[in-house]
Amino acid sequence: MNRQTTLANAQTAQQDWHLVDATDQPLGRLAASLAVVLMGKHKPTYTPHVDTGDFIVVLNADKLTLSGDKANQKVYKTYSGHPSGQKEVPYGVMLEKRPEKLLETAVRRMLPKNKLASKMLSKLKVYRGDDHPHAAQQPAPLDLATV
């Protein structure tokens, strides 16, 4: 029995385009599923040191949900590096004003902390409404229950 494990490389990695509707999806569960697809862990050819993940187009990011009272209790923090430069914005306000940023931040924090993470995150395209400029790539709908 000669069983060999084949490792993917940049030339052999097949990257597909997927379409996800974020309407009434919980923020954390959606972000976790998207992180798995961006890393490529849903494929049998997953290799940790190669970017084998797929492209994802997320629509209706403004219709995400937060369970419980997280919209008022959780706080999104930023710091400019200057004295008195820390800002705190409740998640509910972020969900109204910049839902794309909220989803991208949640996914980024679930990706590995290495050099591949920025490449993986650049394959995530998030939009507020139903329109997106990626029709030429023919993204296929992604069933998050199977991921």
N, CA, C and O atoms as a GROMACS GRO file, in nm:
protein
  588
    1MET      N    1   0.084  -0.118   0.000
    1MET     CA    2   0.000   0.000   0.000
    1MET      C    3   0.088   0.123   0.000
    1MET      O    4   0.163   0.149   0.094
    2ASN      N    5   0.077   0.197  -0.105
    2ASN     CA    6   0.154   0.319  -0.118
    2ASN      C    7   0.057   0.438  -0.117
    2ASN      O    8   0.009   0.481  -0.222
    3ARG      N    9   0.028   0.488  -0.001
    3ARG     CA   10  -0.062   0.602   0.013
    3ARG      C   11   0.022   0.726   0.035
    3ARG      O   12   0.102   0.733   0.129
    4GLN      N   13   0.004   0.822  -0.050
    4GLN     CA   14   0.077   0.947  -0.036
    4GLN      C   15  -0.020   1.062  -0.022
    4GLN      O   16  -0.123   1.068  -0.089
    5THR      N   17   0.014   1.152   0.065
    5THR     CA   18  -0.065   1.271   0.082
    5THR      C   19  -0.015   1.376  -0.015
    5THR      O   20   0.104   1.407  -0.019
    6THR      N   21  -0.106   1.431  -0.094
    6THR     CA   22  -0.066   1.536  -0.186
    6THR      C   23  -0.093   1.671  -0.122
    6THR      O   24  -0.200   1.694  -0.065
    7LEU      N   25   0.004   1.757  -0.130
    7LEU     CA   26  -0.008   1.891  -0.075
    7LEU      C   27  -0.042   1.988  -0.186
    7LEU      O   28   0.016   1.983  -0.295
    8ALA      N   29  -0.134   2.075  -0.159
    8ALA     CA   30  -0.171   2.176  -0.258
    8ALA      C   31  -0.064   2.283  -0.264
    8ALA      O   32   0.007   2.307  -0.166
    9ASN      N   33  -0.051   2.346  -0.380
    9ASN     CA   34   0.036   2.463  -0.392
    9ASN      C   35  -0.040   2.572  -0.466
    9ASN      O   36  -0.156   2.552  -0.504
   10ALA      N   37   0.022   2.685  -0.485
   10ALA     CA   38  -0.047   2.800  -0.543
   10ALA      C   39  -0.096   2.771  -0.684
   10ALA      O   40  -0.198   2.827  -0.727
   11GLN      N   41  -0.027   2.685  -0.758
   11GLN     CA   42  -0.066   2.656  -0.896
   11GLN      C   43  -0.183   2.557  -0.902
   11GLN      O   44  -0.266   2.566  -0.992
   12THR      N   45  -0.191   2.464  -0.808
   12THR     CA   46  -0.295   2.361  -0.814
   12THR      C   47  -0.420   2.397  -0.734
   12THR      O   48  -0.520   2.326  -0.743
   13ALA      N   49  -0.418   2.504  -0.658
   13ALA     CA   50  -0.532   2.541  -0.575
   13ALA      C   51  -0.645   2.594  -0.662
   13ALA      O   52  -0.627   2.689  -0.739
   14GLN      N   53  -0.762   2.532  -0.651
   14GLN     CA   54  -0.881   2.574  -0.726
   14GLN      C   55  -0.963   2.664  -0.636
   14GLN      O   56  -1.008   2.622  -0.529
   15GLN      N   57  -0.983   2.788  -0.678
   15GLN     CA   58  -1.058   2.883  -0.597
   15GLN      C   59  -1.187   2.920  -0.669
   15GLN      O   60  -1.185   2.977  -0.778
   16ASP      N   61  -1.300   2.887  -0.606
   16ASP     CA   62  -1.432   2.913  -0.663
   16ASP      C   63  -1.490   3.041  -0.603
   16ASP      O   64  -1.436   3.097  -0.507
   17TRP      N   65  -1.601   3.086  -0.661
   17TRP     CA   66  -1.673   3.202  -0.612
   17TRP      C   67  -1.806   3.157  -0.554
   17TRP      O   68  -1.878   3.079  -0.616
   18HIS      N   69  -1.838   3.206  -0.435
   18HIS     CA   70  -1.963   3.170  -0.368
   18HIS      C   71  -2.041   3.296  -0.334
   18HIS      O   72  -1.984   3.403  -0.316
   19LEU      N   73  -2.173   3.281  -0.326
   19LEU     CA   74  -2.263   3.391  -0.294
   19LEU      C   75  -2.338   3.355  -0.166
   19LEU      O   76  -2.396   3.246  -0.157
   20VAL      N   77  -2.338   3.445  -0.068
   20VAL     CA   78  -2.404   3.421   0.060
   20VAL      C   79  -2.499   3.536   0.088
   20VAL      O   80  -2.463   3.653   0.074
   21ASP      N   81  -2.621   3.502   0.129
   21ASP     CA   82  -2.718   3.603   0.170
   21ASP      C   83  -2.718   3.609   0.323
   21ASP      O   84  -2.746   3.509   0.389
   22ALA      N   85  -2.686   3.725   0.378
   22ALA     CA   86  -2.672   3.740   0.522
   22ALA      C   87  -2.801   3.780   0.592
   22ALA      O   88  -2.799   3.815   0.710
   23THR      N   89  -2.913   3.776   0.522
   23THR     CA   90  -3.040   3.816   0.582
   23THR      C   91  -3.075   3.725   0.699
   23THR      O   92  -3.081   3.603   0.684
   24ASP      N   93  -3.100   3.786   0.815
   24ASP     CA   94  -3.140   3.718   0.938
   24ASP      C   95  -3.039   3.612   0.984
   24ASP      O   96  -3.079   3.515   1.048
   25GLN      N   97  -2.912   3.628   0.952
   25GLN     CA   98  -2.806   3.537   0.997
   25GLN      C   99  -2.741   3.597   1.122
   25GLN      O  100  -2.716   3.718   1.126
   26PRO      N  101  -2.714   3.516   1.225
   26PRO     CA  102  -2.640   3.567   1.340
   26PRO      C  103  -2.496   3.601   1.301
   26PRO      O  104  -2.433   3.527   1.226
   27LEU      N  105  -2.447   3.712   1.350
   27LEU     CA  106  -2.316   3.763   1.311
   27LEU      C  107  -2.204   3.662   1.337
   27LEU      O  108  -2.125   3.634   1.247
   28GLY      N  109  -2.196   3.606   1.456
   28GLY     CA  110  -2.086   3.517   1.491
   28GLY      C  111  -2.089   3.386   1.415
   28GLY      O  112  -1.984   3.337   1.372
   29ARG      N  113  -2.207   3.328   1.399
   29ARG     CA  114  -2.217   3.201   1.327
   29ARG      C  115  -2.185   3.218   1.179
   29ARG      O  116  -2.120   3.133   1.118
   30LEU      N  117  -2.229   3.329   1.121
   30LEU     CA  118  -2.198   3.356   0.982
   30LEU      C  119  -2.048   3.378   0.964
   30LEU      O  120  -1.988   3.327   0.870
   31ALA      N  121  -1.988   3.456   1.055
   31ALA     CA  122  -1.845   3.484   1.045
   31ALA      C  123  -1.762   3.357   1.059
   31ALA      O  124  -1.662   3.341   0.989
   32ALA      N  125  -1.802   3.266   1.147
   32ALA     CA  126  -1.729   3.141   1.164
   32ALA      C  127  -1.736   3.055   1.038
   32ALA      O  128  -1.635   2.997   0.997
   33SER      N  129  -1.853   3.047   0.976
   33SER     CA  130  -1.867   2.969   0.853
   33SER      C  131  -1.788   3.032   0.738
   33SER      O  132  -1.725   2.960   0.660
   34LEU      N  133  -1.790   3.164   0.729
   34LEU     CA  134  -1.715   3.231   0.623
   34LEU      C  135  -1.565   3.213   0.642
   34LEU      O  136  -1.493   3.198   0.543
   35ALA      N  137  -1.517   3.213   0.766
   35ALA     CA  138  -1.375   3.194   0.792
   35ALA      C  139  -1.329   3.056   0.748
   35ALA      O  140  -1.219   3.040   0.695
   36VAL      N  141  -1.413   2.955   0.768
   36VAL     CA  142  -1.379   2.818   0.727
   36VAL      C  143  -1.364   2.811   0.575
   36VAL      O  144  -1.271   2.749   0.524
   37VAL      N  145  -1.456   2.875   0.502
   37VAL     CA  146  -1.451   2.872   0.356
   37VAL      C  147  -1.333   2.954   0.304
   37VAL      O  148  -1.268   2.914   0.208
   38LEU      N  149  -1.304   3.069   0.367
   38LEU     CA  150  -1.190   3.151   0.324
   38LEU      C  151  -1.057   3.079   0.345
   38LEU      O  152  -0.965   3.096   0.266
   39MET      N  153  -1.047   2.999   0.451
   39MET     CA  154  -0.925   2.923   0.476
   39MET      C  155  -0.914   2.802   0.386
   39MET      O  156  -0.803   2.753   0.361
   40GLY      N  157  -1.026   2.752   0.337
   40GLY     CA  158  -1.025   2.633   0.254
   40GLY      C  159  -1.040   2.505   0.332
   40GLY      O  160  -1.015   2.397   0.278
   41LYS      N  161  -1.080   2.513   0.458
   41LYS     CA  162  -1.093   2.394   0.542
   41LYS      C  163  -1.210   2.306   0.501
   41LYS      O  164  -1.220   2.192   0.548
   42HIS      N  165  -1.298   2.355   0.416
   42HIS     CA  166  -1.412   2.276   0.370
   42HIS      C  167  -1.374   2.184   0.253
   42HIS      O  168  -1.457   2.106   0.206
   43LYS      N  169  -1.251   2.194   0.206
   43LYS     CA  170  -1.206   2.116   0.091
   43LYS      C  171  -1.114   2.002   0.136
   43LYS      O  172  -1.044   2.015   0.237
   44PRO      N  173  -1.112   1.892   0.063
   44PRO     CA  174  -1.018   1.784   0.097
   44PRO      C  175  -0.874   1.820   0.064
   44PRO      O  176  -0.782   1.752   0.111
   45THR      N  177  -0.852   1.924  -0.015
   45THR     CA  178  -0.716   1.964  -0.052
   45THR      C  179  -0.659   2.070   0.042
   45THR      O  180  -0.561   2.136   0.007
   46TYR      N  181  -0.719   2.088   0.159
   46TYR     CA  182  -0.673   2.192   0.253
   46TYR      C  183  -0.527   2.169   0.290
   46TYR      O  184  -0.488   2.059   0.328
   47THR      N  185  -0.450   2.274   0.280
   47THR     CA  186  -0.310   2.273   0.320
   47THR      C  187  -0.286   2.399   0.402
   47THR      O  188  -0.315   2.509   0.355
   48PRO      N  189  -0.235   2.387   0.525
   48PRO     CA  190  -0.226   2.503   0.613
   48PRO      C  191  -0.140   2.618   0.562
   48PRO      O  192  -0.169   2.734   0.589
   49HIS      N  193  -0.033   2.587   0.487
   49HIS     CA  194   0.058   2.693   0.446
   49HIS      C  195   0.029   2.746   0.306
   49HIS      O  196   0.107   2.825   0.252
   50VAL      N  197  -0.084   2.705   0.246
   50VAL     CA  198  -0.123   2.751   0.113
   50VAL      C  199  -0.265   2.807   0.120
   50VAL      O  200  -0.350   2.752   0.190
   51ASP      N  201  -0.289   2.914   0.049
   51ASP     CA  202  -0.422   2.975   0.047
   51ASP      C  203  -0.509   2.897  -0.052
   51ASP      O  204  -0.507   2.925  -0.172
   52THR      N  205  -0.586   2.800  -0.002
   52THR     CA  206  -0.672   2.718  -0.086
   52THR      C  207  -0.818   2.758  -0.074
   52THR      O  208  -0.905   2.689  -0.129
   53GLY      N  209  -0.848   2.865  -0.005
   53GLY     CA  210  -0.986   2.907   0.018
   53GLY      C  211  -1.051   2.966  -0.104
   53GLY      O  212  -0.986   2.992  -0.205
   54ASP      N  213  -1.182   2.987  -0.094
   54ASP     CA  214  -1.262   3.038  -0.204
   54ASP      C  215  -1.296   3.185  -0.184
   54ASP      O  216  -1.280   3.239  -0.074
   55PHE      N  217  -1.343   3.249  -0.291
   55PHE     CA  218  -1.392   3.385  -0.285
   55PHE      C  219  -1.536   3.383  -0.237
   55PHE      O  220  -1.612   3.292  -0.271
   56ILE      N  221  -1.575   3.482  -0.158
   56ILE     CA  222  -1.711   3.489  -0.105
   56ILE      C  223  -1.766   3.629  -0.126
   56ILE      O  224  -1.701   3.728  -0.094
   57VAL      N  225  -1.887   3.635  -0.181
   57VAL     CA  226  -1.960   3.761  -0.195
   57VAL      C  227  -2.077   3.755  -0.098
   57VAL      O  228  -2.163   3.668  -0.110
   58VAL      N  229  -2.081   3.846  -0.001
   58VAL     CA  230  -2.187   3.849   0.099
   58VAL      C  231  -2.280   3.965   0.067
   58VAL      O  232  -2.237   4.080   0.054
   59LEU      N  233  -2.408   3.935   0.056
   59LEU     CA  234  -2.509   4.037   0.027
   59LEU      C  235  -2.595   4.061   0.150
   59LEU      O  236  -2.602   3.976   0.239
   60ASN      N  237  -2.659   4.176   0.156
   60ASN     CA  238  -2.751   4.215   0.264
   60ASN      C  239  -2.683   4.213   0.401
   60ASN      O  240  -2.739   4.160   0.497
   61ALA      N  241  -2.565   4.269   0.411
   61ALA     CA  242  -2.494   4.274   0.540
   61ALA      C  243  -2.566   4.360   0.640
   61ALA      O  244  -2.547   4.345   0.761
   62ASP      N  245  -2.651   4.452   0.593
   62ASP     CA  246  -2.725   4.538   0.685
   62ASP      C  247  -2.840   4.465   0.752
   62ASP      O  248  -2.905   4.521   0.841
   63LYS      N  249  -2.868   4.340   0.713
   63LYS     CA  250  -2.978   4.263   0.772
   63LYS      C  251  -2.927   4.153   0.863
   63LYS      O  252  -3.000   4.058   0.891
   64LEU      N  253  -2.803   4.163   0.910
   64LEU     CA  254  -2.749   4.069   1.008
   64LEU      C  255  -2.823   4.085   1.140
   64LEU      O  256  -2.886   4.188   1.164
   65THR      N  257  -2.817   3.983   1.223
   65THR     CA  258  -2.881   3.991   1.354
   65THR      C  259  -2.779   3.966   1.464
   65THR      O  260  -2.677   3.900   1.443
   66LEU      N  261  -2.809   4.020   1.580
   66LEU     CA  262  -2.732   3.993   1.701
   66LEU      C  263  -2.829   3.937   1.804
   66LEU      O  264  -2.934   3.995   1.827
   67SER      N  265  -2.794   3.825   1.865
   67SER     CA  266  -2.886   3.763   1.960
   67SER      C  267  -2.878   3.833   2.095
   67SER      O  268  -2.778   3.896   2.129
   68GLY      N  269  -2.984   3.821   2.171
   68GLY     CA  270  -2.989   3.880   2.305
   68GLY      C  271  -2.983   4.031   2.299
   68GLY      O  272  -3.040   4.094   2.210
   69ASP      N  273  -2.912   4.088   2.396
   69ASP     CA  274  -2.898   4.234   2.405
   69ASP      C  275  -2.758   4.278   2.365
   69ASP      O  276  -2.708   4.380   2.412
   70LYS      N  277  -2.694   4.198   2.275
   70LYS     CA  278  -2.557   4.229   2.234
   70LYS      C  279  -2.546   4.361   2.160
   70LYS      O  280  -2.441   4.425   2.163
   71ALA      N  281  -2.653   4.404   2.095
   71ALA     CA  282  -2.649   4.530   2.022
   71ALA      C  283  -2.620   4.647   2.115
   71ALA      O  284  -2.561   4.746   2.073
   72ASN      N  285  -2.660   4.636   2.241
   72ASN     CA  286  -2.636   4.744   2.338
   72ASN      C  287  -2.519   4.713   2.430
   72ASN      O  288  -2.452   4.806   2.477
   73GLN      N  289  -2.492   4.586   2.457
   73GLN     CA  290  -2.390   4.550   2.556
   73GLN      C  291  -2.250   4.541   2.496
   73GLN      O  292  -2.154   4.589   2.556
   74LYS      N  293  -2.237   4.480   2.377
   74LYS     CA  294  -2.104   4.466   2.317
   74LYS      C  295  -2.059   4.598   2.260
   74LYS      O  296  -2.140   4.677   2.210
   75VAL      N  297  -1.929   4.624   2.266
   75VAL     CA  298  -1.874   4.751   2.222
   75VAL      C  299  -1.761   4.726   2.124
   75VAL      O  300  -1.673   4.643   2.149
   76TYR      N  301  -1.763   4.796   2.013
   76TYR     CA  302  -1.656   4.791   1.912
   76TYR      C  303  -1.556   4.900   1.947
   76TYR      O  304  -1.592   5.018   1.950
   77LYS      N  305  -1.429   4.861   1.974
   77LYS     CA  306  -1.328   4.957   2.018
   77LYS      C  307  -1.224   4.980   1.910
   77LYS      O  308  -1.180   4.886   1.844
   78THR      N  309  -1.185   5.106   1.894
   78THR     CA  310  -1.074   5.141   1.806
   78THR      C  311  -0.981   5.235   1.883
   78THR      O  312  -1.024   5.306   1.974
   79TYR      N  313  -0.854   5.232   1.844
   79TYR     CA  314  -0.756   5.318   1.911
   79TYR      C  315  -0.664   5.376   1.807
   79TYR      O  316  -0.604   5.302   1.729
   80SER      N  317  -0.651   5.507   1.805
   80SER     CA  318  -0.571   5.576   1.704
   80SER      C  319  -0.422   5.577   1.737
   80SER      O  320  -0.340   5.604   1.649
   81GLY      N  321  -0.386   5.547   1.860
   81GLY     CA  322  -0.246   5.551   1.901
   81GLY      C  323  -0.209   5.680   1.970
   81GLY      O  324  -0.100   5.692   2.026
   82HIS      N  325  -0.297   5.778   1.968
   82HIS     CA  326  -0.272   5.906   2.033
   82HIS      C  327  -0.341   5.908   2.169
   82HIS      O  328  -0.434   5.831   2.194
   83PRO      N  329  -0.295   5.997   2.259
   83PRO     CA  330  -0.364   6.009   2.386
   83PRO      C  331  -0.511   6.047   2.365
   83PRO      O  332  -0.542   6.130   2.280
   84SER      N  333  -0.599   5.987   2.440
   84SER     CA  334  -0.743   6.006   2.428
   84SER      C  335  -0.795   5.964   2.291
   84SER      O  336  -0.896   6.016   2.244
   85GLY      N  337  -0.727   5.871   2.227
   85GLY     CA  338  -0.765   5.830   2.093
   85GLY      C  339  -0.849   5.704   2.087
   85GLY      O  340  -0.873   5.650   1.979
   86GLN      N  341  -0.895   5.657   2.203
   86GLN     CA  342  -0.976   5.536   2.203
   86GLN      C  343  -1.123   5.573   2.185
   86GLN      O  344  -1.174   5.662   2.252
   87LYS      N  345  -1.189   5.502   2.092
   87LYS     CA  346  -1.331   5.524   2.067
   87LYS      C  347  -1.406   5.395   2.091
   87LYS      O  348  -1.357   5.286   2.059
   88GLU      N  349  -1.524   5.406   2.146
   88GLU     CA  350  -1.609   5.291   2.171
   88GLU      C  351  -1.745   5.316   2.107
   88GLU      O  352  -1.809   5.418   2.132
   89VAL      N  353  -1.787   5.221   2.024
   89VAL     CA  354  -1.915   5.232   1.954
   89VAL      C  355  -1.991   5.103   1.980
   89VAL      O  356  -1.936   4.995   1.959
   90PRO      N  357  -2.116   5.110   2.026
   90PRO     CA  358  -2.195   4.988   2.046
   90PRO      C  359  -2.218   4.914   1.915
   90PRO      O  360  -2.224   4.975   1.808
   91TYR      N  361  -2.230   4.782   1.924
   91TYR     CA  362  -2.248   4.700   1.806
   91TYR      C  363  -2.375   4.738   1.730
   91TYR      O  364  -2.379   4.730   1.607
   92GLY      N  365  -2.478   4.780   1.801
   92GLY     CA  366  -2.602   4.819   1.735
   92GLY      C  367  -2.582   4.939   1.644
   92GLY      O  368  -2.638   4.944   1.534
   93VAL      N  369  -2.502   5.036   1.686
   93VAL     CA  370  -2.473   5.153   1.604
   93VAL      C  371  -2.387   5.113   1.485
   93VAL      O  372  -2.409   5.162   1.374
   94MET      N  373  -2.288   5.024   1.507
   94MET     CA  374  -2.204   4.976   1.397
   94MET      C  375  -2.287   4.900   1.294
   94MET      O  376  -2.262   4.909   1.174
   95LEU      N  377  -2.385   4.824   1.341
   95LEU     CA  378  -2.470   4.747   1.251
   95LEU      C  379  -2.555   4.839   1.163
   95LEU      O  380  -2.586   4.804   1.049
   96GLU      N  381  -2.592   4.955   1.216
   96GLU     CA  382  -2.668   5.051   1.136
   96GLU      C  383  -2.580   5.129   1.041
   96GLU      O  384  -2.615   5.148   0.924
   97LYS      N  385  -2.463   5.175   1.089
   97LYS     CA  386  -2.380   5.264   1.010
   97LYS      C  387  -2.285   5.190   0.915
   97LYS      O  388  -2.277   5.225   0.798
   98ARG      N  389  -2.213   5.089   0.964
   98ARG     CA  390  -2.112   5.020   0.883
   98ARG      C  391  -2.119   4.870   0.904
   98ARG      O  392  -2.029   4.813   0.966
   99PRO      N  393  -2.223   4.802   0.855
   99PRO     CA  394  -2.234   4.658   0.876
   99PRO      C  395  -2.125   4.580   0.803
   99PRO      O  396  -2.088   4.471   0.846
  100GLU      N  397  -2.072   4.635   0.692
  100GLU     CA  398  -1.964   4.567   0.620
  100GLU      C  399  -1.841   4.555   0.709
  100GLU      O  400  -1.778   4.450   0.715
  101LYS      N  401  -1.807   4.663   0.776
  101LYS     CA  402  -1.691   4.666   0.864
  101LYS      C  403  -1.709   4.568   0.981
  101LYS      O  404  -1.614   4.502   1.022
  102LEU      N  405  -1.830   4.560   1.033
  102LEU     CA  406  -1.859   4.472   1.146
  102LEU      C  407  -1.837   4.326   1.107
  102LEU      O  408  -1.777   4.251   1.183
  103LEU      N  409  -1.885   4.285   0.990
  103LEU     CA  410  -1.868   4.146   0.945
  103LEU      C  411  -1.723   4.117   0.909
  103LEU      O  412  -1.671   4.010   0.942
  104GLU      N  413  -1.656   4.211   0.841
  104GLU     CA  414  -1.516   4.190   0.805
  104GLU      C  415  -1.429   4.176   0.929
  104GLU      O  416  -1.337   4.094   0.931
  105THR      N  417  -1.456   4.255   1.032
  105THR     CA  418  -1.378   4.247   1.155
  105THR      C  419  -1.401   4.114   1.225
  105THR      O  420  -1.307   4.054   1.276
  106ALA      N  421  -1.525   4.068   1.229
  106ALA     CA  422  -1.555   3.940   1.293
  106ALA      C  423  -1.485   3.826   1.221
  106ALA      O  424  -1.432   3.735   1.286
  107VAL      N  425  -1.485   3.828   1.087
  107VAL     CA  426  -1.419   3.722   1.011
  107VAL      C  427  -1.268   3.732   1.028
  107VAL      O  428  -1.201   3.629   1.044
  108ARG      N  429  -1.213   3.853   1.024
  108ARG     CA  430  -1.067   3.870   1.036
  108ARG      C  431  -1.016   3.814   1.168
  108ARG      O  432  -0.908   3.755   1.174
  109ARG      N  433  -1.092   3.833   1.274
  109ARG     CA  434  -1.049   3.784   1.406
  109ARG      C  435  -1.058   3.632   1.416
  109ARG      O  436  -1.001   3.573   1.508
  110MET      N  437  -1.130   3.566   1.324
  110MET     CA  438  -1.140   3.420   1.324
  110MET      C  439  -1.042   3.353   1.230
  110MET      O  440  -1.030   3.230   1.228
  111LEU      N  441  -0.970   3.432   1.151
  111LEU     CA  442  -0.870   3.377   1.061
  111LEU      C  443  -0.738   3.357   1.136
  111LEU      O  444  -0.720   3.416   1.242
  112PRO      N  445  -0.647   3.275   1.083
  112PRO     CA  446  -0.519   3.255   1.151
  112PRO      C  447  -0.439   3.385   1.156
  112PRO      O  448  -0.454   3.472   1.070
  113LYS      N  449  -0.356   3.396   1.256
  113LYS     CA  450  -0.276   3.518   1.273
  113LYS      C  451  -0.140   3.498   1.205
  113LYS      O  452  -0.038   3.482   1.272
  114ASN      N  453  -0.141   3.500   1.072
  114ASN     CA  454  -0.017   3.485   0.997
  114ASN      C  455  -0.026   3.568   0.868
  114ASN      O  456  -0.119   3.646   0.851
  115LYS      N  457   0.072   3.551   0.779
  115LYS     CA  458   0.077   3.632   0.659
  115LYS      C  459  -0.032   3.598   0.559
  115LYS      O  460  -0.069   3.682   0.476
  116LEU      N  461  -0.084   3.477   0.566
  116LEU     CA  462  -0.190   3.437   0.473
  116LEU      C  463  -0.324   3.502   0.506
  116LEU      O  464  -0.412   3.509   0.420
  117ALA      N  465  -0.341   3.549   0.628
  117ALA     CA  466  -0.471   3.602   0.671
  117ALA      C  467  -0.515   3.720   0.586
  117ALA      O  468  -0.633   3.731   0.554
  118SER      N  469  -0.424   3.809   0.549
  118SER     CA  470  -0.463   3.925   0.469
  118SER      C  471  -0.503   3.883   0.328
  118SER      O  472  -0.593   3.943   0.270
  119LYS      N  473  -0.438   3.780   0.273
  119LYS     CA  474  -0.479   3.729   0.142
  119LYS      C  475  -0.617   3.666   0.150
  119LYS      O  476  -0.700   3.683   0.061
  120MET      N  477  -0.640   3.592   0.258
  120MET     CA  478  -0.771   3.528   0.275
  120MET      C  479  -0.880   3.632   0.291
  120MET      O  480  -0.988   3.618   0.233
  121LEU      N  481  -0.853   3.735   0.368
  121LEU     CA  482  -0.955   3.838   0.393
  121LEU      C  483  -0.983   3.920   0.267
  121LEU      O  484  -1.094   3.972   0.251
  122SER      N  485  -0.885   3.934   0.180
  122SER     CA  486  -0.908   4.011   0.057
  122SER      C  487  -1.003   3.939  -0.038
  122SER      O  488  -1.053   4.000  -0.132
  123LYS      N  489  -1.029   3.810  -0.014
  123LYS     CA  490  -1.123   3.735  -0.097
  123LYS      C  491  -1.266   3.745  -0.046
  123LYS      O  492  -1.357   3.684  -0.103
  124LEU      N  493  -1.288   3.821   0.060
  124LEU     CA  494  -1.422   3.842   0.115
  124LEU      C  495  -1.475   3.976   0.065
  124LEU      O  496  -1.414   4.080   0.090
  125LYS      N  497  -1.588   3.973  -0.005
  125LYS     CA  498  -1.650   4.094  -0.059
  125LYS      C  499  -1.786   4.110   0.008
  125LYS      O  500  -1.874   4.024  -0.008
  126VAL      N  501  -1.805   4.218   0.083
  126VAL     CA  502  -1.927   4.238   0.162
  126VAL      C  503  -2.000   4.362   0.109
  126VAL      O  504  -1.940   4.467   0.088
  127TYR      N  505  -2.133   4.347   0.088
  127TYR     CA  506  -2.215   4.456   0.036
  127TYR      C  507  -2.343   4.468   0.117
  127TYR      O  508  -2.393   4.369   0.171
  128ARG      N  509  -2.396   4.591   0.125
  128ARG     CA  510  -2.517   4.616   0.202
  128ARG      C  511  -2.641   4.558   0.137
  128ARG      O  512  -2.718   4.489   0.204
  129GLY      N  513  -2.662   4.583   0.011
  129GLY     CA  514  -2.785   4.541  -0.055
  129GLY      C  515  -2.768   4.416  -0.139
  129GLY      O  516  -2.680   4.333  -0.114
  130ASP      N  517  -2.856   4.403  -0.239
  130ASP     CA  518  -2.855   4.286  -0.326
  130ASP      C  519  -2.763   4.300  -0.446
  130ASP      O  520  -2.738   4.202  -0.515
  131ASP      N  521  -2.713   4.420  -0.471
  131ASP     CA  522  -2.630   4.443  -0.590
  131ASP      C  523  -2.483   4.420  -0.558
  131ASP      O  524  -2.435   4.454  -0.449
  132HIS      N  525  -2.411   4.361  -0.657
  132HIS     CA  526  -2.267   4.343  -0.642
  132HIS      C  527  -2.204   4.345  -0.781
  132HIS      O  528  -2.270   4.308  -0.879
  133PRO      N  529  -2.078   4.389  -0.792
  133PRO     CA  530  -2.013   4.399  -0.923
  133PRO      C  531  -1.940   4.271  -0.966
  133PRO      O  532  -1.853   4.277  -1.054
  134HIS      N  533  -1.973   4.156  -0.908
  134HIS     CA  534  -1.900   4.033  -0.938
  134HIS      C  535  -1.983   3.934  -1.018
  134HIS      O  536  -1.964   3.813  -1.006
  135ALA      N  537  -2.075   3.983  -1.100
  135ALA     CA  538  -2.160   3.894  -1.179
  135ALA      C  539  -2.079   3.818  -1.284
  135ALA      O  540  -2.116   3.707  -1.321
  136ALA      N  541  -1.969   3.877  -1.331
  136ALA     CA  542  -1.888   3.811  -1.433
  136ALA      C  543  -1.821   3.684  -1.381
  136ALA      O  544  -1.791   3.593  -1.458
  137GLN      N  545  -1.799   3.677  -1.250
  137GLN     CA  546  -1.736   3.558  -1.191
  137GLN      C  547  -1.837   3.445  -1.168
  137GLN      O  548  -1.797   3.333  -1.134
  138GLN      N  549  -1.964   3.471  -1.187
  138GLN     CA  550  -2.072   3.374  -1.171
  138GLN      C  551  -2.065   3.302  -1.037
  138GLN      O  552  -2.046   3.180  -1.033
  139PRO      N  553  -2.080   3.376  -0.925
  139PRO     CA  554  -2.074   3.311  -0.794
  139PRO      C  555  -2.192   3.218  -0.773
  139PRO      O  556  -2.306   3.253  -0.803
  140ALA      N  557  -2.164   3.099  -0.721
  140ALA     CA  558  -2.268   3.000  -0.694
  140ALA      C  559  -2.316   3.017  -0.550
  140ALA      O  560  -2.235   3.048  -0.462
  141PRO      N  561  -2.445   2.996  -0.524
  141PRO     CA  562  -2.494   3.007  -0.385
  141PRO      C  563  -2.426   2.905  -0.296
  141PRO      O  564  -2.406   2.790  -0.336
  142LEU      N  565  -2.391   2.946  -0.175
  142LEU     CA  566  -2.322   2.860  -0.080
  142LEU      C  567  -2.419   2.821   0.031
  142LEU      O  568  -2.481   2.908   0.093
  143ASP      N  569  -2.432   2.692   0.056
  143ASP     CA  570  -2.516   2.644   0.164
  143ASP      C  571  -2.429   2.635   0.290
  143ASP      O  572  -2.342   2.548   0.300
  144LEU      N  573  -2.451   2.725   0.385
  144LEU     CA  574  -2.366   2.730   0.505
  144LEU      C  575  -2.390   2.614   0.598
  144LEU      O  576  -2.308   2.590   0.687
  145ALA      N  577  -2.500   2.541   0.581
  145ALA     CA  578  -2.528   2.426   0.667
  145ALA      C  579  -2.432   2.311   0.638
  145ALA      O  580  -2.407   2.228   0.725
  146THR      N  581  -2.377   2.306   0.518
  146THR     CA  582  -2.285   2.198   0.482
  146THR      C  583  -2.140   2.230   0.512
  146THR      O  584  -2.054   2.143   0.500
  147VAL      N  585  -2.112   2.354   0.549
  147VAL     CA  586  -1.972   2.395   0.574
  147VAL      C  587  -1.932   2.356   0.714
  147VAL      O  588  -1.819   2.382   0.756
   0.00000   0.00000   0.00000
